[in-house]
Coordinates of C-alpha atoms and ligand atoms in Angstrom, one line a residue:
M159 CA -75.7 19.9 317.7
S160 CA -74.8 17.4 315.5
V161 CA -75.9 16.1 319.0
K162 CA -72.6 13.9 318.1
G163 CA -70.4 17.2 318.0
L164 CA -72.1 18.3 321.5
L165 CA -71.2 15.2 322.7
V166 CA -67.5 14.9 321.6
L167 CA -67.4 18.6 323.0
V168 CA -69.2 17.7 326.4
F169 CA -66.8 15.0 326.3
V170 CA -63.4 17.0 325.9
V171 CA -65.1 19.6 328.2
V172 CA -66.2 17.4 331.3
G173 CA -62.7 15.8 330.6
A174 CA -60.7 18.8 331.1
H175 CA -61.4 19.2 335.1
A176 CA -58.4 17.3 336.2
G177 CA -58.8 16.5 339.6
S178 CA -62.5 16.4 339.7
I179 CA -62.9 13.8 337.1
P180 CA -65.6 11.7 337.8
D181 CA -64.4 8.1 337.3
Y182 CA -67.3 7.3 334.7
I183 CA -65.6 9.6 332.2
H184 CA -62.3 8.1 330.5
V185 CA -59.8 11.2 329.7
C186 CA -58.2 10.9 326.6
K187 CA -54.7 12.4 326.2
R188 CA -54.0 14.3 323.0
N189 CA -50.9 13.0 322.5
N190 CA -52.6 9.3 322.4
P191 CA -51.8 7.7 319.5
E192 CA -55.3 6.1 319.2
L193 CA -57.1 9.1 320.0
A194 CA -59.8 8.8 317.4
Q195 CA -60.7 5.1 319.1
C196 CA -60.2 6.6 322.6
I197 CA -62.8 9.4 322.0
I198 CA -65.5 6.9 320.3
N199 CA -64.7 4.5 323.7
S200 CA -65.3 7.2 326.0
I201 CA -68.5 8.6 324.2
N202 CA -70.0 5.1 324.0
S203 CA -69.2 4.5 327.7
L204 CA -70.4 8.0 328.7
L205 CA -73.7 7.7 326.5
P206 CA -76.2 6.1 329.0
R207 CA -75.6 8.9 331.8
L208 CA -75.7 11.5 328.6
K209 CA -79.1 10.0 328.2
V210 CA -80.8 11.1 331.5
G211 CA -78.4 13.9 332.0
I212 CA -75.5 14.6 334.6
P213 CA -76.9 17.2 337.0
E214 CA -73.7 17.5 338.6
L215 CA -71.6 18.7 335.7
N216 CA -74.9 20.7 334.3
V217 CA -75.4 18.6 331.5
P218 CA -79.1 18.3 330.6
P219 CA -80.6 15.2 329.3
V220 CA -79.6 14.4 325.4
E221 CA -82.7 12.2 325.3
P222 CA -85.2 13.6 324.3
L223 CA -83.4 16.5 322.9
L224 CA -85.2 20.1 323.4
L225 CA -84.7 22.8 320.9
P226 CA -86.7 25.2 322.4
G227 CA -87.7 28.7 321.3
S228 CA -85.6 30.2 318.4
P229 CA -86.7 28.4 315.0
L230 CA -84.2 25.5 313.9
L231 CA -84.9 26.1 310.3
D232 CA -86.1 29.7 309.4
T233 CA -85.4 30.3 305.9
K234 CA -86.8 32.9 303.6
S235 CA -85.0 32.7 300.2
G236 CA -86.0 34.9 297.5
A237 CA -85.0 32.8 294.7
T238 CA -87.3 29.6 295.3
H239 CA -89.8 31.3 297.6
L240 CA -89.1 29.0 300.3
K241 CA -90.7 29.9 303.6
V242 CA -90.1 27.1 306.5
N243 CA -90.2 27.6 309.9
L244 CA -89.5 24.7 312.3
S245 CA -89.7 25.4 316.1
N246 CA -89.7 24.3 319.6
L247 CA -88.6 20.4 318.5
E248 CA -88.3 17.8 320.4
V249 CA -85.8 15.3 319.2
T250 CA -86.0 11.7 320.8
G251 CA -83.5 8.9 319.2
G252 CA -80.3 11.4 319.2
S253 CA -78.8 9.9 321.8
D254 CA -78.8 6.5 319.9
F255 CA -76.0 6.3 317.1
T256 CA -72.6 4.9 315.9
I257 CA -69.7 6.6 315.0
M258 CA -68.8 5.5 311.6
E259 CA -66.2 8.2 311.3
L260 CA -64.1 10.1 313.8
V261 CA -60.9 12.4 312.6
P262 CA -59.5 14.5 315.8
K263 CA -56.9 16.9 314.9
V264 CA -56.4 18.4 318.3
E265 CA -53.6 20.5 316.8
K266 CA -54.9 22.0 314.1
N267 CA -58.4 22.4 316.0
Y268 CA -60.0 20.6 313.5
F269 CA -62.8 17.7 314.1
R270 CA -64.5 15.8 311.8
F271 CA -67.3 13.0 312.6
K272 CA -69.7 11.1 310.8
V273 CA -72.7 9.2 312.8
N274 CA -75.5 7.2 311.9
H275 CA -79.0 7.6 313.9
P276 CA -80.9 4.3 313.2
K277 CA -84.2 5.7 313.9
V278 CA -85.0 9.5 315.1
N279 CA -88.7 11.0 315.6
I280 CA -88.8 14.7 315.7
E281 CA -92.1 16.5 317.2
G282 CA -92.5 20.5 316.8
D283 CA -94.2 23.5 315.4
Y284 CA -93.9 24.3 312.1
E285 CA -95.1 27.2 309.7
I286 CA -95.2 27.1 306.3
D287 CA -96.0 29.2 302.6
S288 CA -93.7 27.8 300.0
K289 CA -93.7 25.9 296.7
I290 CA -91.9 22.6 296.9
L291 CA -92.1 19.7 294.3
M292 CA -95.0 21.5 292.2
L293 CA -96.9 21.7 295.6
Q294 CA -98.1 25.0 297.2
L295 CA -97.9 24.2 300.6
K296 CA -99.4 27.0 303.3
G297 CA -99.8 25.8 306.9
K298 CA -99.0 26.5 310.8
G299 CA -99.4 24.2 313.5
R300 CA -97.5 20.5 314.9
V301 CA -95.0 18.6 312.4
H302 CA -94.4 14.8 313.1
L303 CA -91.5 13.3 311.2
N304 CA -89.8 9.9 311.6
I305 CA -86.4 9.1 310.2
T306 CA -84.3 5.9 309.7
N307 CA -80.3 5.7 309.1
L308 CA -79.8 9.6 310.1
V309 CA -76.3 10.3 308.7
L310 CA -74.7 13.4 310.1
E311 CA -71.5 14.5 308.7
S312 CA -69.8 17.2 310.4
V313 CA -66.3 19.2 310.5
L314 CA -65.7 21.7 313.4
K315 CA -62.6 24.0 312.7
G316 CA -61.6 26.7 315.1
K317 CA -58.5 28.8 316.2
V318 CA -57.6 30.0 319.8
V319 CA -58.3 33.3 320.7
T320 CA -57.5 35.3 323.4
E321 CA -60.1 37.5 325.1
N322 CA -59.9 39.7 328.0
G323 CA -56.4 37.9 328.5
V324 CA -58.1 34.2 328.8
K325 CA -57.1 31.9 325.7
H326 CA -59.7 29.9 324.3
L327 CA -61.2 27.9 321.6
K328 CA -63.7 29.7 319.1
F329 CA -65.0 27.7 316.2
D330 CA -65.5 29.0 313.2
K331 CA -69.0 28.0 311.5
M332 CA -69.3 24.4 311.4
T333 CA -70.3 22.5 308.2
T334 CA -72.9 19.5 308.5
K335 CA -74.1 17.4 305.7
I336 CA -77.2 15.2 306.3
S337 CA -78.3 12.1 304.6
F338 CA -81.0 9.6 305.8
G339 CA -82.2 6.0 304.9
S340 CA -86.3 6.5 305.1
G341 CA -88.5 9.5 306.1
R342 CA -92.1 10.0 306.9
I343 CA -93.5 13.1 307.7
W344 CA -96.9 14.8 308.8
L345 CA -97.9 18.2 308.8
D346 CA -100.8 18.8 311.0
N347 CA -103.3 21.6 309.9
L348 CA -102.3 22.4 306.3
F349 CA -104.4 25.1 304.9
N350 CA -106.4 25.9 307.4
G351 CA -107.0 22.0 308.7
D352 CA -108.9 21.2 305.4
P353 CA -108.8 17.6 305.8
A354 CA -108.9 16.5 302.0
L355 CA -106.4 19.1 300.9
G356 CA -104.2 18.4 304.1
K357 CA -104.2 14.6 303.7
G358 CA -103.9 15.1 299.9
A359 CA -100.7 17.2 300.4
N360 CA -99.3 15.0 303.0
D361 CA -99.5 11.8 300.7
A362 CA -98.1 13.4 298.1
I363 CA -95.0 14.6 300.1
N364 CA -94.6 11.3 301.4
D365 CA -94.9 9.7 298.2
N366 CA -91.7 11.3 297.2
I367 CA -89.9 12.3 300.5
S368 CA -86.3 11.9 299.3
A369 CA -87.0 14.6 296.9
F370 CA -88.9 16.6 299.0
F371 CA -86.0 16.5 301.8
E372 CA -83.7 17.1 299.2
E373 CA -85.5 20.9 298.3
L374 CA -85.1 21.5 301.7
K375 CA -81.8 20.2 302.8
P376 CA -79.5 23.3 302.2
S377 CA -81.5 25.4 304.5
F378 CA -81.6 22.5 307.0
E379 CA -77.9 22.2 306.8
E380 CA -77.3 25.7 307.0
G381 CA -79.7 26.2 310.5
L382 CA -78.2 22.8 312.1
S383 CA -74.7 23.9 311.3
N384 CA -75.4 27.5 312.8
R385 CA -77.1 26.1 315.8
F386 CA -74.3 23.4 316.6
T387 CA -71.6 26.6 316.3
Q388 CA -73.5 28.6 318.6
I389 CA -73.9 25.4 321.1
A390 CA -70.1 24.4 320.7
N391 CA -68.8 28.0 321.4
K392 CA -70.7 28.5 324.2
I393 CA -69.6 25.4 325.6
T394 CA -65.5 26.5 324.5
E395 CA -66.0 30.1 325.4
T396 CA -66.3 29.2 329.3
F397 CA -62.8 27.0 329.5
N398 CA -58.9 28.0 329.1
Y399 CA -58.0 26.8 326.2
D400 CA -54.9 24.9 328.3
D401 CA -57.4 23.3 330.6
L402 CA -59.4 22.1 328.0
F403 CA -56.7 20.5 325.7
P404 CA -54.0 19.1 328.5
Ligands
NAG166 C1 -90.6 31.0 313.6 O1 -91.5 30.1 314.3 C2 -91.1 31.0 315.7 C3 -92.1 30.1 316.9 O2 -93.8 30.0 316.4 C4 -91.4 32.7 315.9 O3 -91.2 33.0 317.0 C5 -90.5 33.3 314.9 O4 -91.3 34.6 314.8 C6 -90.8 32.5 313.6 N1 -90.3 33.1 312.2 C7 -91.0 33.2 311.5 C8 -89.7 33.8 309.9 O5 -91.8 33.1 310.9
NAG167 C1 -90.2 13.3 292.6 O1 -89.7 14.4 292.5 C2 -88.9 14.5 292.1 C3 -88.3 16.2 291.1 O2 -89.4 17.0 291.5 C4 -89.4 14.2 290.3 O3 -88.5 14.3 289.0 C5 -89.7 12.6 290.4 O4 -90.7 12.4 289.1 C6 -90.9 12.6 291.5 N1 -91.2 11.2 291.7 C7 -92.1 10.9 292.0 C8 -92.2 9.4 292.0 O5 -93.1 11.4 291.8
NAG168 C1 -93.6 7.6 313.9 O1 -93.6 6.3 314.5 C2 -94.4 6.2 315.5 C3 -93.8 5.0 316.0 O2 -94.0 3.9 315.1 C4 -96.0 6.4 315.2 O3 -96.3 6.2 316.1 C5 -96.2 7.8 314.4 O4 -97.4 7.8 313.6 C6 -94.8 8.1 313.0 N1 -95.1 9.3 312.8 C7 -95.3 9.5 311.3 C8 -95.3 10.9 310.9 O5 -95.2 8.4 310.6

């Protein structure tokens, strides 16, 4: 998720089991006048455990974050002839972040948050057949990516629905905006592994990495938003709303 959104939700969710709340989880009551700060403090104090996972709560390790299987970015937009597929991603640095802004409006089922990851590394599989920045890129292999100051700004909005007699929170599609400080990407095996063409294309991309990401950003934001919404709903659909938000 935004890994952040996931953390907020994980926090709220694990915080919901009154009675069985481990003492390392600091629960925030919804009527707390300093709710945002309370949630920020709770997430920060929970982070060391989230990094390695909390087996007794079925929370998997956030570090590294594995996005296996289905592609994160899988776009075939006719207009721009963009075909990019990123899958089986392993993200390192996702648990290291500062929360720049957090706006929880629990009564409106609205959460907005902005986080900065100083350093993120992503390794995964890619497939590309696209013209980006005047470069015709074609290849399939491993992708390596380093990003500094990755900022994710997400808005989650939901409503309370009743399904099978159980009241639970269901989120509409999350929106996520991405920006970053600097980045360096390397695509192995471009042009069937031709070393000269591959190096030339990678160098050209990195010479103008901001413009390169600018082209991919809308698809990236869309892919991330879809994925995060799925995860968030998977979590909330297993909980009765009144248990979730005491
Ligand atoms: C994207 O890559 C995954 C993993 O290699 C593959 O299963 C999927 O079919 C690909 N999707 C497209 C549209 O190429
Ligand atoms: C980077 O790409 C943009 C958009 O194609 C272009 O306007 C700009 O001149 C490029 N900058 C460099 C340094 O190549
Ligand atoms: C990312 O950073 C690591 C550690 O500094 C480095 O070994 C790796 O080559 C970098 N990857 C890219 C694509 O620049």
